[in-house]
Amino acid sequence: MKTESNTKPPAGIQSLESYRAIAPSGTVDLIFNLAGSLKGTSMLHVNSTRYGGGVAEMLQRLVPLLENVGIHTRWEVVQGSNLFYKTTKSFHNALQGQMEVITQDMFEEYSRINKEQMDLIDLESNVVIIHDPQPAALIHKKKDSDKWIWRCHIDVANPMRKVWQFLRNYVNQYDGAIFSLPGFAQKLAIPQFLIYPSIDPLSDKNKDLSTEFINKTLEEYTIPHDRPIILQVSRFDKFKDPLGVIEAYRLAKKYNDCVLVLAGGAAADDPEGMEVLGRVQEEASKEKDIYILNLPPDANLEINALQRAATVILQKSTKEGFGLTVAEAMWKGKPVVGGAVGGIAVQIVYGKTGFTVNSIEGCAYRIRYLLNNPEETLIIGKRAKEYTRRNFLITRHIMDYLALMKTLRNN
Amino acid sequence: MKEFHFVGCVEVRELLGRRANDIEKLADILEDVPIDSVYYHMHSYFLRHYYLPGTYPNDFANWVAIQVRDRVLGEKLAAITPAGERSLEDVRQDLIEIIYSHLSESRSASYVVHGETFHFMKSHVIDIPTGIIVHNLHEFTEALKIVDASAIYNHTFETRLRDKKGRSDFAIWLNETLGEKELAESFERLDAYMYSLEGLRNKLIEICAEKGHL
């Protein structure tokens, strides 16, 4: 038996080789071989911010790895005015189904900024991936020989029609669109592809931690670890149903002594989030074993430690895009009880890698079930980790992008 | 002697933008979706669930049983596997006939109440050489233990149906190149739809061991 390829990564940048012991056996070689068949192809990613938010976080990890496997990859960011950002924030909300007032001035500012950026950004590349609505109108700069893809990261299952119709005119000029869930597909004249988001197992949020660090984190937040910890990590947002989580915990607590931790963030400039946090704190104050942690956005190691310390992890959302906190928990070998919505239902295979639930009572029941069946909990956690290894790690994401590039080239 | 190249694969999934919320609509759409969509929903399960044998091995049966909660129809659809000489078009017709027959026997059409909509998709499979090349049975069985599971999928399912070879690449190579007719037949007799890819890998290795090739 012999091996055909062995590509050495350039020194000094994040290397795909670091993932060899983590990704499924054979995956790293497959990526190198697939990338080898795309040698000489260039790729450009364009979004609206280099720091903060899931897309930027993902590109920070993906771009160097794509470069590492031999795809010449660049990442450009559009710069806009205050009115532009206000407009795109409204677009974002409207595309997720919220009613927004968007004036003609706002539409015009969106088009003006995109036109201005076309002349400032080098948009020449064999494959151009435009992320989300902000830079979508850059498509006017497309050369016939290049392939442009619109990558939509948001839940557009029920968009506000006026905004979607405006955006669709641009999207239909692309060679294809990528959505994160089948339910987000739209009526478009172009091919629509499905690519799930991913987590990076080597990032601060997911890398292995020492028991000492985990215990230190619990002590820092005065969380007892003499009893099972039930954890939900998410923004203080009504769709994450933190009050439902507290109610489910109360029902489970009648039968099992355990601790609840709700860890997340609420920005001061997000009045709705602050209001939800206030109500959660008020409810939590009625119980002695509920811990509410309002963490800063960069508390990745702390979240990692909390997830590793937990016995059962919840994501009891009532509305969800993809919900990568589920994959993060599963990667740590934890059973997840999640609301049967959006991407949670994709990540949790009922009864095998966790449980999806449809009510507070269902959530409480599954917490009790997992706490009382530790062997089953262990097996589910192990399966969850393997399922995540194959389906939701960054290595799979790279493979998907390369495979899409190959498909576009062949077409 | 002609060597065997293990070729893995990755699937590019394409959304067709067509969806069903009841089983009649499912049958309606099934009639005219591209045949690649039928293939996708009958097989893609394997690439998503390498380690987990699921409730049923195809998306139609799983959706009807779990989301629509029509267990009887789910069981009937699960019984369809594209084995033997049956083409994908035959499979499409079987699925449609079973659904319409079930509808004619039922008092009302089942539909999704609390579950998820069925979204029709199709896939393009991209072949990727694994770099593993074997020349004899010993090397072949050793390679089976380490090769990426997508290669097991590619040589078992893709080759049989989409490449229209009618048999798995493994069976063809074992028989035609190595003259291992009996072993090839054992591979072909295996009910591959009853395993996850990792389960299938283990079963193939077990068959080789039984035949004394480990």
XYZ file of C-alpha atoms in Angstrom, chain A:
411
model
C 0.000 0.000 0.000
C 1.352 3.462 -0.786
C 0.259 7.023 -0.229
C 0.183 9.381 -3.197
C 0.229 12.865 -1.694
C 1.954 14.580 1.172
C 1.666 18.368 1.085
C 3.690 20.193 3.683
C 2.057 23.358 5.036
C 4.016 26.612 4.818
C 5.611 27.557 8.112
C 4.401 30.394 10.288
C 0.660 30.223 9.658
C -2.116 28.137 11.105
C -1.755 24.697 9.632
C -4.292 22.114 8.591
C -1.850 19.539 9.915
C -2.811 20.663 13.437
C -6.232 19.117 12.790
C -4.962 15.690 11.749
C -5.431 14.156 15.186
C -8.832 15.816 15.643
C -10.634 15.494 12.310
C -11.986 12.122 11.193
C -9.255 9.773 10.030
C -8.303 10.490 6.425
C -10.003 13.893 6.255
C -6.860 16.022 6.238
C -5.416 14.009 3.345
C -8.691 14.310 1.444
C -8.632 18.081 1.893
C -5.062 18.327 0.627
C -5.891 16.115 -2.343
C -9.029 18.079 -3.185
C -7.174 21.384 -2.833
C -4.399 20.021 -5.018
C -6.891 19.554 -7.829
C -7.786 23.259 -7.497
C -4.203 24.486 -7.596
C -3.939 27.991 -9.020
C -7.547 28.883 -8.132
C -8.051 32.030 -6.103
C -10.813 32.780 -3.616
C -11.995 36.072 -2.154
C -14.285 36.545 0.837
C -16.056 39.862 1.396
C -18.073 40.792 4.472
C -18.741 43.919 6.510
C -16.560 43.513 9.606
C -13.208 42.021 10.490
C -13.936 41.656 14.211
C -17.013 40.702 16.178
C -19.838 38.460 15.117
C -19.971 34.891 13.907
C -19.011 35.536 10.278
C -15.810 37.409 11.145
C -14.942 34.774 13.736
C -15.369 32.043 11.135
C -13.371 33.866 8.440
C -10.505 34.508 10.862
C -10.065 30.730 11.076
C -11.080 29.646 7.559
C -9.037 32.074 5.467
C -5.567 31.061 6.748
C -6.482 27.386 6.495
C -7.632 27.748 2.895
C -4.413 29.603 2.137
C -2.531 26.827 3.918
C -3.938 24.139 1.627
C -2.836 26.062 -1.429
C -5.884 28.148 -2.359
C -4.825 31.772 -2.745
C -7.399 33.322 -0.412
C -8.060 36.963 0.433
C -10.535 38.586 2.803
C -11.847 42.101 2.167
C -14.206 44.181 4.276
C -16.621 46.870 3.049
C -16.627 50.206 4.884
C -19.842 52.194 5.150
C -21.430 55.266 6.667
C -23.551 55.321 9.823
C -26.660 55.357 7.674
C -25.351 52.355 5.718
C -24.831 50.330 8.912
C -28.213 51.414 10.249
C -29.756 50.293 6.955
C -28.022 46.922 6.878
C -28.969 46.316 10.516
C -32.586 46.957 9.510
C -32.137 44.648 6.499
C -30.820 41.980 8.835
C -33.826 42.251 11.145
C -36.281 42.449 8.240
C -34.825 39.381 6.566
C -35.323 37.517 9.838
C -38.993 38.415 9.720
C -39.109 41.539 11.871
C -41.127 44.511 10.555
C -38.774 47.415 9.880
C -39.272 50.874 8.444
C -36.812 51.332 5.605
C -36.946 54.619 3.730
C -35.963 55.360 0.158
C -32.925 57.235 1.500
C -31.780 54.058 3.203
C -32.094 51.951 0.051
C -30.181 54.621 -1.856
C -27.429 54.765 0.754
C -27.063 50.980 0.580
C -26.579 51.135 -3.199
C -24.303 54.196 -3.004
C -21.903 52.640 -0.504
C -21.726 49.385 -2.463
C -20.988 51.347 -5.646
C -18.279 53.321 -3.859
C -16.696 50.153 -2.438
C -16.587 48.502 -5.872
C -13.898 50.968 -6.867
C -11.963 50.668 -3.610
C -11.805 46.893 -3.203
C -9.909 44.549 -5.505
C -12.709 42.159 -6.424
C -10.815 40.062 -8.931
C -10.699 36.404 -8.002
C -11.722 33.105 -9.584
C -14.272 32.562 -6.840
C -15.808 35.427 -4.870
C -17.879 34.678 -1.766
C -19.984 37.621 -0.617
C -21.215 37.193 2.937
C -24.674 38.399 3.956
C -26.668 41.373 2.644
C -24.235 44.234 3.356
C -21.948 43.773 0.312
C -24.460 41.930 -1.921
C -24.696 44.781 -4.457
C -20.990 44.442 -5.278
C -22.169 41.863 -7.817
C -22.266 44.644 -10.412
C -18.473 44.395 -10.548
C -18.514 40.678 -11.473
C -16.449 39.577 -14.448
C -17.974 36.869 -16.630
C -15.046 34.530 -16.104
C -15.308 34.625 -12.303
C -17.816 32.753 -10.137
C -19.652 34.750 -7.498
C -21.560 33.142 -4.634
C -23.806 34.875 -2.116
C -23.343 33.271 1.309
C -26.332 33.946 3.528
C -25.713 33.288 7.219
C -29.047 34.527 8.498
C -32.455 32.946 8.883
C -34.376 34.115 5.814
C -37.188 31.585 6.125
C -39.831 34.312 6.521
C -38.337 37.598 5.333
C -40.108 40.938 5.106
C -41.042 40.889 1.430
C -40.075 44.468 0.544
C -36.478 43.976 1.694
C -36.131 40.498 0.250
C -37.428 41.661 -3.154
C -34.877 44.478 -3.154
C -32.055 42.102 -2.251
C -33.226 39.317 -4.554
C -32.557 41.494 -7.589
C -28.886 41.415 -6.673
C -28.805 37.785 -5.526
C -30.230 36.520 -8.810
C -27.173 37.905 -10.612
C -24.857 35.554 -8.690
C -23.773 32.109 -9.881
C -25.202 30.555 -6.745
C -26.261 31.112 -3.160
C -25.379 29.232 0.012
C -27.804 28.832 2.912
C -27.245 27.260 6.331
C -30.473 25.262 6.469
C -32.833 23.778 3.868
C -35.693 25.835 5.305
C -33.911 29.048 4.351
C -34.043 28.283 0.607
C -35.863 30.872 -1.475
C -37.384 31.166 -4.925
C -34.307 32.147 -6.888
C -33.187 31.782 -10.485
C -29.779 30.489 -9.408
C -28.602 27.234 -7.774
C -28.892 27.199 -3.990
C -26.417 25.184 -1.974
C -26.535 23.945 1.601
C -23.465 24.380 3.777
C -23.727 24.056 7.535
C -21.687 26.422 9.711
C -18.896 24.938 11.791
C -16.905 25.256 14.988
C -13.143 25.287 15.332
C -11.962 22.632 17.796
C -8.684 24.526 18.330
C -10.254 27.882 19.189
C -10.393 29.145 22.785
C -14.069 28.280 22.885
C -13.508 24.635 22.035
C -9.943 23.579 22.769
C -9.143 21.119 25.562
C -8.811 22.645 29.034
C -7.176 21.395 32.199
C -9.362 20.297 35.119
C -7.538 22.907 37.155
C -8.678 25.717 34.833
C -12.246 24.397 34.781
C -12.392 24.269 38.589
C -10.819 27.699 38.865
C -13.490 29.115 36.549
C -16.271 27.593 38.653
C -14.717 29.039 41.787
C -14.362 32.442 40.143
C -18.119 32.539 39.527
C -18.861 30.823 42.878
C -20.639 27.953 41.139
C -20.761 24.822 43.325
C -19.535 21.655 41.670
C -20.660 19.146 44.246
C -23.879 18.618 42.259
C -24.687 18.248 38.557
C -24.623 21.512 36.613
C -27.340 22.248 34.051
C -26.119 24.936 31.651
C -27.485 27.105 28.872
C -25.100 29.396 27.012
C -26.834 32.022 24.914
C -27.621 35.706 24.571
C -30.356 37.005 26.894
C -32.911 36.983 24.129
C -36.555 35.968 24.402
C -36.163 33.463 21.542
C -33.560 31.580 23.599
C -36.316 31.162 26.203
C -34.226 31.668 29.377
C -37.404 31.951 31.448
C -38.572 28.618 30.031
C -35.213 27.162 31.033
C -35.692 28.344 34.626
C -39.179 26.824 34.679
C -37.885 23.491 33.313
C -35.094 23.548 35.895
C -37.610 24.106 38.699
C -39.619 21.080 37.558
C -36.488 18.906 37.344
C -35.145 20.206 40.662
C -38.160 18.786 42.494
C -36.694 15.336 41.843
C -32.960 15.946 41.423
C -30.601 18.213 43.319
C -28.749 20.224 40.698
C -27.510 23.699 39.825
C -28.586 25.883 36.891
C -26.199 28.244 35.121
C -27.437 30.673 32.482
C -24.401 32.215 30.813
C -24.595 34.781 28.079
C -24.316 38.377 27.168
C -26.566 41.393 26.946
C -25.130 44.557 25.492
C -26.011 47.884 27.103
C -27.054 49.191 23.669
C -29.556 46.349 23.287
C -32.583 47.465 25.357
C -34.556 44.306 24.608
C -31.658 42.119 25.781
C -31.288 44.156 28.975
C -34.996 43.791 29.662
C -34.847 40.012 29.235
C -31.773 39.873 31.486
C -33.644 41.888 34.130
C -36.561 39.472 34.113
C -34.237 36.464 34.214
C -32.367 37.933 37.195
C -35.645 38.585 38.969
C -36.797 34.975 38.464
C -33.384 33.606 39.434
C -33.389 35.572 42.669
C -36.281 33.401 43.866
C -34.027 30.289 43.875
C -30.701 29.747 45.595
C -29.097 27.466 42.996
C -29.523 29.523 39.831
C -26.483 31.436 38.583
C -26.857 34.157 35.958
C -23.594 35.159 34.281
C -23.593 38.211 32.038
C -20.292 37.571 30.290
C -18.284 39.849 27.992
C -18.104 38.848 24.298
C -14.504 37.594 24.630
C -15.159 35.197 27.538
C -14.478 32.210 25.294
C -12.290 30.258 27.698
C -14.791 30.751 30.501
C -17.667 29.489 28.332
C -15.546 26.527 27.298
C -14.850 25.736 30.974
C -18.535 26.011 31.925
C -19.537 23.688 29.091
C -16.937 21.151 30.175
C -18.103 21.345 33.791
C -21.769 20.830 32.927
C -23.579 17.507 33.115
C -26.446 18.480 30.805
C -26.450 21.397 28.368
C -29.652 23.075 27.223
C -30.459 25.161 24.163
C -34.150 25.558 24.682
C -34.683 28.049 21.865
C -38.107 28.712 20.435
C -36.597 30.250 17.269
C -33.074 29.576 16.098
C -30.857 29.972 13.051
C -28.245 27.268 13.250
C -27.375 27.441 16.955
C -23.685 26.583 17.009
C -23.654 26.479 20.823
C -25.219 23.048 20.372
C -22.234 21.821 18.317
C -19.870 23.376 20.878
C -21.545 21.416 23.671
C -21.665 18.209 21.648
C -17.977 18.540 20.815
C -17.292 18.478 24.565
C -19.112 15.157 24.796
C -22.168 16.584 26.512
C -25.764 15.513 25.962
C -27.814 18.468 24.746
C -31.507 19.055 25.290
C -32.591 21.536 22.643
C -35.733 23.130 21.284
C -36.894 21.351 18.111
C -36.341 24.413 15.929
C -34.007 25.517 13.132
C -30.539 24.017 13.079
C -30.907 22.432 16.505
C -32.977 19.663 14.933
C -30.162 19.093 12.415
C -27.491 18.802 15.094
C -29.386 16.651 17.564
C -30.352 13.180 16.399
C -33.189 12.425 18.790
C -32.223 9.887 21.426
C -28.818 9.290 19.844
C -26.848 12.524 20.217
C -29.246 14.331 22.554
C -32.920 15.186 22.746
C -35.045 17.766 20.987
C -38.028 18.950 23.002
C -41.152 20.951 22.289
C -42.203 22.170 25.729
C -40.978 23.159 29.181
C -42.257 19.852 30.541
C -40.407 17.945 27.817
C -37.215 19.794 28.681
C -37.614 19.042 32.390
C -38.304 15.384 31.653
C -35.130 15.012 29.582
C -33.016 16.757 32.232
C -34.333 14.260 34.785
C -33.796 11.346 32.398
C -30.176 12.286 31.729
C -29.367 12.973 35.377
C -30.725 9.607 36.405
C -29.125 7.585 33.626
C -25.438 8.477 33.812
C -24.328 5.571 31.610
C -26.764 6.598 28.881
C -25.669 10.203 29.320
C -22.081 9.140 28.721
C -22.977 7.170 25.591
C -25.053 10.019 24.152
C -22.192 12.428 24.864
C -19.698 10.190 23.071
C -21.976 9.837 20.064
C -22.564 13.597 20.050
C -18.828 14.211 19.899
C -18.341 11.808 16.991
C -21.325 13.252 15.138
C -19.862 16.733 15.553
C -16.404 15.553 14.498
C -17.820 14.428 11.186
C -20.436 17.085 10.511
C -19.739 20.379 12.274
C -15.984 20.940 12.502
C -14.086 23.485 10.442
C -12.406 20.683 8.483
C -15.778 19.729 7.012
C -16.432 23.388 6.240
C -13.178 23.671 4.280
C -14.026 20.516 2.386
C -17.461 21.925 1.504
C -15.975 25.166 0.158
C -13.395 23.304 -1.897
C -16.027 20.925 -3.254
C -18.212 23.867 -4.211
C -15.266 25.541 -5.973
C -14.700 22.355 -7.900
C -18.380 22.116 -8.843
C -18.393 25.724 -10.046
C -15.244 25.158 -12.051
C -16.625 21.995 -13.652
C -19.784 23.851 -14.612
